[in-house]
Short mmCIF file of C-alpha atoms in Angstrom, two decimals:
data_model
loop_
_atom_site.label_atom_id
_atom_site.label_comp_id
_atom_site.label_asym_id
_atom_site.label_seq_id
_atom_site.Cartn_x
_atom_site.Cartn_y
_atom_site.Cartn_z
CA UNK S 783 -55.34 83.35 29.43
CA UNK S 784 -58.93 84.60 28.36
CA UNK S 785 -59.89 83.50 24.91
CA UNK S 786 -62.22 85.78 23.05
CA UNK S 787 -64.27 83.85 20.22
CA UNK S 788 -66.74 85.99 18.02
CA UNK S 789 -69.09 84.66 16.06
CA UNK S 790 -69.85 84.90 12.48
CA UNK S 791 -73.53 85.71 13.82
CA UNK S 792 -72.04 88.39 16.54
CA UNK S 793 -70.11 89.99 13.76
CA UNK S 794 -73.25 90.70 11.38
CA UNK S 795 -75.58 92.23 14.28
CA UNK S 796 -72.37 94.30 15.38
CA UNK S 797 -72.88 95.69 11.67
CA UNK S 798 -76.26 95.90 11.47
CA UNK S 799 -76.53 98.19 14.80
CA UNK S 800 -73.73 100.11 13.50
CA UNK S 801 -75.50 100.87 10.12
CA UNK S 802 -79.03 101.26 11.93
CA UNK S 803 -77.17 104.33 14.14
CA UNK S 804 -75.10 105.58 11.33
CA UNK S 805 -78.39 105.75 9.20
CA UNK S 806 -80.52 107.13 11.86
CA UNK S 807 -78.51 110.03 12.67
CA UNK S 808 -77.34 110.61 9.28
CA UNK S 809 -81.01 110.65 7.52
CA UNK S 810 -82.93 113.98 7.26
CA UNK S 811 -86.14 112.09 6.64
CA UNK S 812 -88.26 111.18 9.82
CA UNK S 813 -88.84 107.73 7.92
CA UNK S 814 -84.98 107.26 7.89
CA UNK S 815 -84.27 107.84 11.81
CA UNK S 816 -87.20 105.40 12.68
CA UNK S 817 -85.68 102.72 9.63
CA UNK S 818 -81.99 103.52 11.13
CA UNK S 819 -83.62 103.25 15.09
CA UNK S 820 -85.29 99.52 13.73
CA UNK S 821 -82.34 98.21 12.23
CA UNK S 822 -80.12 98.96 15.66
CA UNK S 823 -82.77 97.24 17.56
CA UNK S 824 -82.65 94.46 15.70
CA UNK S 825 -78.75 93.85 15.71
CA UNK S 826 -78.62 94.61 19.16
CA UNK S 827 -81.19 91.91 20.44
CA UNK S 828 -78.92 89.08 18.93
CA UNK S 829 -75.91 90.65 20.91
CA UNK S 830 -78.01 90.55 24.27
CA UNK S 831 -77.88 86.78 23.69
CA UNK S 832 -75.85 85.13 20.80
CA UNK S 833 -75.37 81.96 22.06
CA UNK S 834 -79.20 81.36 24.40
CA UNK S 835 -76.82 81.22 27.30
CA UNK S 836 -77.96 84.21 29.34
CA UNK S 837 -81.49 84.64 30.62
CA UNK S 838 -84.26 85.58 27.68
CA UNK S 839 -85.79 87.85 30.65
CA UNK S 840 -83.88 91.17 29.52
CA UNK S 841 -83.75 90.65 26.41
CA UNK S 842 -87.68 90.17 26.12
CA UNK S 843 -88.12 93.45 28.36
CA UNK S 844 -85.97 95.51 25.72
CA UNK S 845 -87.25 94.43 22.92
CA UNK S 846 -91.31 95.72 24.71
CA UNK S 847 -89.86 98.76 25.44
CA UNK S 848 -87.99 99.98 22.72
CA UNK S 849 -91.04 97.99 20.08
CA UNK S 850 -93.34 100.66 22.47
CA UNK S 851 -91.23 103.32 21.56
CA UNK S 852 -90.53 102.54 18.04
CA UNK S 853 -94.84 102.36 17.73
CA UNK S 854 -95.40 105.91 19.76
CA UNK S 855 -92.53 107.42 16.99
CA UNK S 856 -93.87 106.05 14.00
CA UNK S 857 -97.60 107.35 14.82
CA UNK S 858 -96.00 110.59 16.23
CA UNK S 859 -94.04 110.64 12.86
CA UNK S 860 -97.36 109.72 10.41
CA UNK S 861 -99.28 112.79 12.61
CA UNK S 862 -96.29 115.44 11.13
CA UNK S 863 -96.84 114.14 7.74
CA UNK S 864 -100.47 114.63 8.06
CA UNK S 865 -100.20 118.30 9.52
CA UNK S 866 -101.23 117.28 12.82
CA UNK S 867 -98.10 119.30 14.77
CA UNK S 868 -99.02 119.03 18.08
CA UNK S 869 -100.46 115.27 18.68
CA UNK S 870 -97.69 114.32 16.36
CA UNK S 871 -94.63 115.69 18.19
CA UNK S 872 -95.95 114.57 22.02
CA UNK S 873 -95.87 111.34 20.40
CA UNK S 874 -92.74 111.03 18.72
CA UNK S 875 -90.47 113.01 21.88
CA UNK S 876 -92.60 110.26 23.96
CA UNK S 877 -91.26 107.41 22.09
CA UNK S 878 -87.75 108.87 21.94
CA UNK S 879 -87.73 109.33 25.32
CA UNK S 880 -88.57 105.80 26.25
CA UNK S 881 -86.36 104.50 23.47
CA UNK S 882 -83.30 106.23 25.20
CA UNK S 883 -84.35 106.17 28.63
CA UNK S 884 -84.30 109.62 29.94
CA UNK S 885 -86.38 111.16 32.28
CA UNK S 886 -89.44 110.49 32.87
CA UNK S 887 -89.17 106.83 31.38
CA UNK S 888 -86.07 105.57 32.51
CA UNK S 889 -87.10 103.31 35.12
CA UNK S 890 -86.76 100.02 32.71
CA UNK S 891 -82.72 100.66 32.46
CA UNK S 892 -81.59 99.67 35.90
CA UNK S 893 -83.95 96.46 35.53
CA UNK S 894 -82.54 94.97 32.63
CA UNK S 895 -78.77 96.24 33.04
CA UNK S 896 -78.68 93.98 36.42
CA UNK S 897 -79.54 91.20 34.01
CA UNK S 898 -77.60 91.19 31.13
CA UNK S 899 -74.41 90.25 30.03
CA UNK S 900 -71.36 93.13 29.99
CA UNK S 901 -70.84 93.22 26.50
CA UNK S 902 -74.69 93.93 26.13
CA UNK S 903 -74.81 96.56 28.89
CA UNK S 904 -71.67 98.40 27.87
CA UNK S 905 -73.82 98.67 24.26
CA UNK S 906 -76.80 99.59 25.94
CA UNK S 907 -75.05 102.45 28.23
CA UNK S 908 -73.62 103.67 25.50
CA UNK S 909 -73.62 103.14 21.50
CA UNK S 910 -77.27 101.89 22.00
CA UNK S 911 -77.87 105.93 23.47
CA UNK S 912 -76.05 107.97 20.47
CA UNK S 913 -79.12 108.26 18.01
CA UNK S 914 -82.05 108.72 20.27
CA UNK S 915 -80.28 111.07 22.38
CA UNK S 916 -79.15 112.76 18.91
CA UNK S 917 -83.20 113.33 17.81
CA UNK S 918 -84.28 114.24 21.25
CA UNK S 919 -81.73 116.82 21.31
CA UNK S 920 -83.25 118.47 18.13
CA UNK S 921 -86.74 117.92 18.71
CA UNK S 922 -87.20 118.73 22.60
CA UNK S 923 -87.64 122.73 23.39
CA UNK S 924 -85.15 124.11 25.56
CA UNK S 925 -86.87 124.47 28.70
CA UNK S 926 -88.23 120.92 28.38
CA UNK S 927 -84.69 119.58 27.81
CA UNK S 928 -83.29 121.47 30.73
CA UNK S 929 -86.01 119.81 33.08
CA UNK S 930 -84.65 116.24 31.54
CA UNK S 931 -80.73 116.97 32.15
CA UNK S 932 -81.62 118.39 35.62
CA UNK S 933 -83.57 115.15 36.72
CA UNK S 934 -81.33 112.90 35.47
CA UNK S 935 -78.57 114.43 37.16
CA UNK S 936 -80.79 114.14 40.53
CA UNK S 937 -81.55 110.57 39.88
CA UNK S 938 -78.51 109.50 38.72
CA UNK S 939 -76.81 110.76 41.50
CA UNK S 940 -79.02 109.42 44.16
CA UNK S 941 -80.26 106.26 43.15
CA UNK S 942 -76.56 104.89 43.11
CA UNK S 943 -75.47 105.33 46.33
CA UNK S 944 -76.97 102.50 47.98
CA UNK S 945 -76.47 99.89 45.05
CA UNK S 946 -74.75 96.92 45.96
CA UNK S 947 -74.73 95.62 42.19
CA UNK S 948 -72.05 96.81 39.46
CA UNK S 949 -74.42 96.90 36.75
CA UNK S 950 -76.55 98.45 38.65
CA UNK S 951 -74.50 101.39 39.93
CA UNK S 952 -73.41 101.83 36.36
CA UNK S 953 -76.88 102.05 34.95
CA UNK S 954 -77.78 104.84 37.84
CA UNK S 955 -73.99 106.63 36.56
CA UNK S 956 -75.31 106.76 33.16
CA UNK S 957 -78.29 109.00 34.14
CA UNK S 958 -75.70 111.61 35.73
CA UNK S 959 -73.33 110.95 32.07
CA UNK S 960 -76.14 111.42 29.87
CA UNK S 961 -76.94 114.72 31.31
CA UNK S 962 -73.76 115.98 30.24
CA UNK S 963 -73.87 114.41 26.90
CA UNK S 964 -77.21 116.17 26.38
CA UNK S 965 -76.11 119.17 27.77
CA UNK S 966 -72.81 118.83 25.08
CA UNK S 967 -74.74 118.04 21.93
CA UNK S 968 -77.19 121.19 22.97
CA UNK S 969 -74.24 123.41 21.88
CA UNK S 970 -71.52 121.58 20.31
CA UNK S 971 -71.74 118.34 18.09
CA UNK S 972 -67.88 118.39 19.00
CA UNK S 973 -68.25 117.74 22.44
CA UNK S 974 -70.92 115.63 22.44
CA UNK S 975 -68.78 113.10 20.18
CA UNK S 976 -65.54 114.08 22.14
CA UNK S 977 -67.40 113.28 25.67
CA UNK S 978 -69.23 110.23 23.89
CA UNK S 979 -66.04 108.74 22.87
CA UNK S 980 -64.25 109.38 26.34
CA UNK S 981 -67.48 107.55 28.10
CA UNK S 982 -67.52 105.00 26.07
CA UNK S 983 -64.04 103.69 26.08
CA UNK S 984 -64.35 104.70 30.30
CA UNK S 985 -67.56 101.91 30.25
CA UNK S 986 -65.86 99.51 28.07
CA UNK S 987 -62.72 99.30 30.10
CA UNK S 988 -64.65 99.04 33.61
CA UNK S 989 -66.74 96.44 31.86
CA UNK S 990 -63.82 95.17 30.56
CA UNK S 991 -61.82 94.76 33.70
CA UNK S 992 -65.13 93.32 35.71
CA UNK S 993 -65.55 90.89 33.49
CA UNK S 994 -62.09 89.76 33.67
CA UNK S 995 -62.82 89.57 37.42
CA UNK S 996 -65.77 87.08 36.55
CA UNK S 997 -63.13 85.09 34.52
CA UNK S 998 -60.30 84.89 36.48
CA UNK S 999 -59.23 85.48 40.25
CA UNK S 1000 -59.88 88.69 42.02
CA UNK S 1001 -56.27 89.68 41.99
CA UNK S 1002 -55.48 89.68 38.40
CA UNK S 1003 -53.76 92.36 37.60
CA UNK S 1004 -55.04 93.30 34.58
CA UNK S 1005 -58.54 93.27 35.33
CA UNK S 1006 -57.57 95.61 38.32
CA UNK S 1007 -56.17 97.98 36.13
CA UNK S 1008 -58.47 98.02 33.85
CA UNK S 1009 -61.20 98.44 36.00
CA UNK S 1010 -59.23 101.01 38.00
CA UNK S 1011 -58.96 103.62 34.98
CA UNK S 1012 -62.34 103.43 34.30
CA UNK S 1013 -63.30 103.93 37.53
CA UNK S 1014 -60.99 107.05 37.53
CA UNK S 1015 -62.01 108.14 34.10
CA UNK S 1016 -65.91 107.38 35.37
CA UNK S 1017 -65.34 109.74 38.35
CA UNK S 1018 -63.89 112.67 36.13
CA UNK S 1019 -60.65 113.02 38.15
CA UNK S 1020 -57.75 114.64 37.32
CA UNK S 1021 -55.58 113.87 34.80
CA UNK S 1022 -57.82 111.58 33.61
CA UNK S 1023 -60.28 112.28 30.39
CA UNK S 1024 -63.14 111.84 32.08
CA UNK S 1025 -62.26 114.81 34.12
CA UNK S 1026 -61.11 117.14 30.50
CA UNK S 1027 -64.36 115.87 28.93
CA UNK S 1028 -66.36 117.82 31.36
CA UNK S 1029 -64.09 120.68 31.21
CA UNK S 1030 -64.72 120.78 27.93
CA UNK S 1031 -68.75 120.98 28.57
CA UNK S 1032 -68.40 123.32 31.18
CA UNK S 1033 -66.67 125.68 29.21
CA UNK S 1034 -68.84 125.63 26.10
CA UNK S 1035 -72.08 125.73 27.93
CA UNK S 1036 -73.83 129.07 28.81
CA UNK S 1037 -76.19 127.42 30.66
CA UNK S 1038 -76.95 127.52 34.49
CA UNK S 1039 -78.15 123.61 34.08
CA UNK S 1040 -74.45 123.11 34.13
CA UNK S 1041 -74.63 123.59 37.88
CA UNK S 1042 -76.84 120.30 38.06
CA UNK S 1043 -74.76 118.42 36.55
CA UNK S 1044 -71.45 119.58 38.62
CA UNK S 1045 -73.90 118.54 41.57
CA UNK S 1046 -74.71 115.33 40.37
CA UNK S 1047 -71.41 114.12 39.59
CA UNK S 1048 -70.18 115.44 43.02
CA UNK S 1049 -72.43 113.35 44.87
CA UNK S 1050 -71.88 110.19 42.38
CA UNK S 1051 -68.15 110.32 43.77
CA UNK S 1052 -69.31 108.80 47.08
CA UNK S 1053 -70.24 104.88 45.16
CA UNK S 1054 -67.62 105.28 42.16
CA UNK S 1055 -64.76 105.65 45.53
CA UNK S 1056 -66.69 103.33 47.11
CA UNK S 1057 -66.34 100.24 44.29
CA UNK S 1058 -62.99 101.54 43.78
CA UNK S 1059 -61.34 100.58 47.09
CA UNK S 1060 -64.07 97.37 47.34
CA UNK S 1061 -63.04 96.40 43.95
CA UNK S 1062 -59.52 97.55 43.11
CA UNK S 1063 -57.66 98.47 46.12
CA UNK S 1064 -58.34 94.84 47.55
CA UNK S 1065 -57.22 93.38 44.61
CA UNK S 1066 -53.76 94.81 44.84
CA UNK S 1067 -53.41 93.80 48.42
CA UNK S 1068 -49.90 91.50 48.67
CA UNK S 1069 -49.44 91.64 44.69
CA UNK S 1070 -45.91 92.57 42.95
CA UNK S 1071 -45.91 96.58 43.73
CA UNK S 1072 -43.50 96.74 40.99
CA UNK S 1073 -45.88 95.48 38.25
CA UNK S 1074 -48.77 97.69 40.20
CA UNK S 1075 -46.26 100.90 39.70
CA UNK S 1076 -45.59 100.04 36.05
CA UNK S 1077 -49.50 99.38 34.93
CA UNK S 1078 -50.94 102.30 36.58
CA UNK S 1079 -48.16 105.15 35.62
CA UNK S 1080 -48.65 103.89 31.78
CA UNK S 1081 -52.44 104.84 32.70
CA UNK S 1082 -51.69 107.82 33.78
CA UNK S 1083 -49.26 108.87 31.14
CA UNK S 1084 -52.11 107.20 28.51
CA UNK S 1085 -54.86 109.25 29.91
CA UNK S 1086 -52.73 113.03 29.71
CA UNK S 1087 -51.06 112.08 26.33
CA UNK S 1088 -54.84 111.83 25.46
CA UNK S 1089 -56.05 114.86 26.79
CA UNK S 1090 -53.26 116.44 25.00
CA UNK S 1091 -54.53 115.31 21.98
CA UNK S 1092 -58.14 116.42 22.87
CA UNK S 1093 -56.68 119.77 24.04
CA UNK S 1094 -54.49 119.86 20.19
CA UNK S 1095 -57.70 119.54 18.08
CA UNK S 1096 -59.64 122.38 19.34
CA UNK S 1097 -57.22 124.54 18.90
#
């Protein structure tokens, strides 16, 4: 059995980020998304270590690079109020950039997802990504944004194949899932929140299932299947969502950047099948094929009775 204890102190930061996004994306005053963008920074550090039992060294790299970013969008934001256009919006897209880590300043994301703790990089990878990627959206020009989601396809696509680390391999998938995201919010809010949502639950239950794995032997069960459908959901295969949520962004998009991404999640398929046999498959090897059967058909018939639902609301 895995106990799960949550602290009073866990609860109030989980709030405070939450308000700090809600806020952020919610305001139509520049002072409000950099208020809202402070407050989520400041619940978050306390989740990257409650409890002073991980290592301070990620936590104290966030917090420089997303204070640097929060100082280039505040100056960037005082420039607009004082009329100075140009100096004021390279400033604040450069500290929104950093702050979500997109091309060309993503290099810091990697480094401190190898280092944290699950809960804190399934945040960062995702929730932590919602609000900056929101603002950039609106304030980037097209052709700019293009060049963004086209890199981080690239990147993400590449620079996982030869990780040996989890984390790591995740943090390199996100690039290739953010382009898609910022391809979706480009021309539907819809999507972007229906592929956001799909993502996120995809991270939390690969997160979910690895740190099970941490927890308890390699052949639990639950941890495989866990880790399994997020795998599966990660890869965008059919039925799964993963695979619908990009159907969805492929259809709505009228852009030829949508070839990138189709690239870049191609060639990601090589280290998601990879962990999933080194991870999964193994892990199944000699268990009760009954119980196997049982778990991963309800996953299956989870993942199309979702899609149906997807499918339902669009109509």
């Amino acid at each position: 059995m895995v106990s799960f204890v949550v602290s009073p102190m866990k609860l109030v930061s989980l709030g405070v980020m939450l308000i700090g996004t809600i806020l952020s994306v919610s305001s139509e005053e520049l002072v409000g998304v950099w208020l809202g963008l402070e407050l989520n920074l400041y619940g978050f550090l306390v989740i990257m270590n409650p409890d002073g039992h991980y290592s301070p060294e990620p936590c104290v790299k966030y917090f420089v690079v997303q204070s640097t970013g929060s100082i280039l969008m505040l100056v960037g934001f005082v420039s607009l109020m004082e009329q100075h256009v140009v100096s004021g919006l390279v400033m604040s897209t450069a500290g929104t950039v950093l702050k979500s880590g997109v091309f060309p300043l993503h290099s810091w994301v990697p480094s401190i997802i190898k280092n944290s703790s699950w809960l804190a990089s399934g945040l960062m990878l995702t929730w932590q990504k919602v609000a900056p990627l929101v603002f950039l959206s609106m304030i980037l020009p097209s052709k700019s944004l293009w060049v963004v989601i086209v890199s981080m396809a690239g990147i993400g696509a590449v620079g996982g194949l030869n990780q040996n680390s989890v984390r790591v391999m995740s943090a390199y998938s996100s690039f290739v899932h953010t382009s898609w995201m910022l391809l979706g919010v480009t021309w539907s809010s819809v999507v972007f929140v229906g592929y956001f949502a799909v993502y996120s639950l995809s991270v939390g239950l690969f997160f979910y299932g690895c740190s099970l794995m941490n927890k308890m032997s390699m052949g639990s069960q639950l941890s495989s299947a866990a880790s399994g459908m997020g795998l599966l959901m990660l890869m965008g295969m059919p039925p799964f969502l993963g695979f619908l949520a990009k159907v969805l962004v492929f259809l709505m998009s009228g852009s030829p950047v949508i070839v990138a991404c189709i690239m870049g999640s191609v060639i990601s398929l090589k280290f998601y099948i990879d962990f999933f046999y080194s991870m999964v498959m193994k892990s199944l090897v000699d268990k009760n094929k009954v119980e196997v059967k049982a778990i991963w058909s309800l996953v299956i018939c989870m993942n199309i009775m979702g899609g149906a639902l997807i499918l339902v609301s669009f109509i």
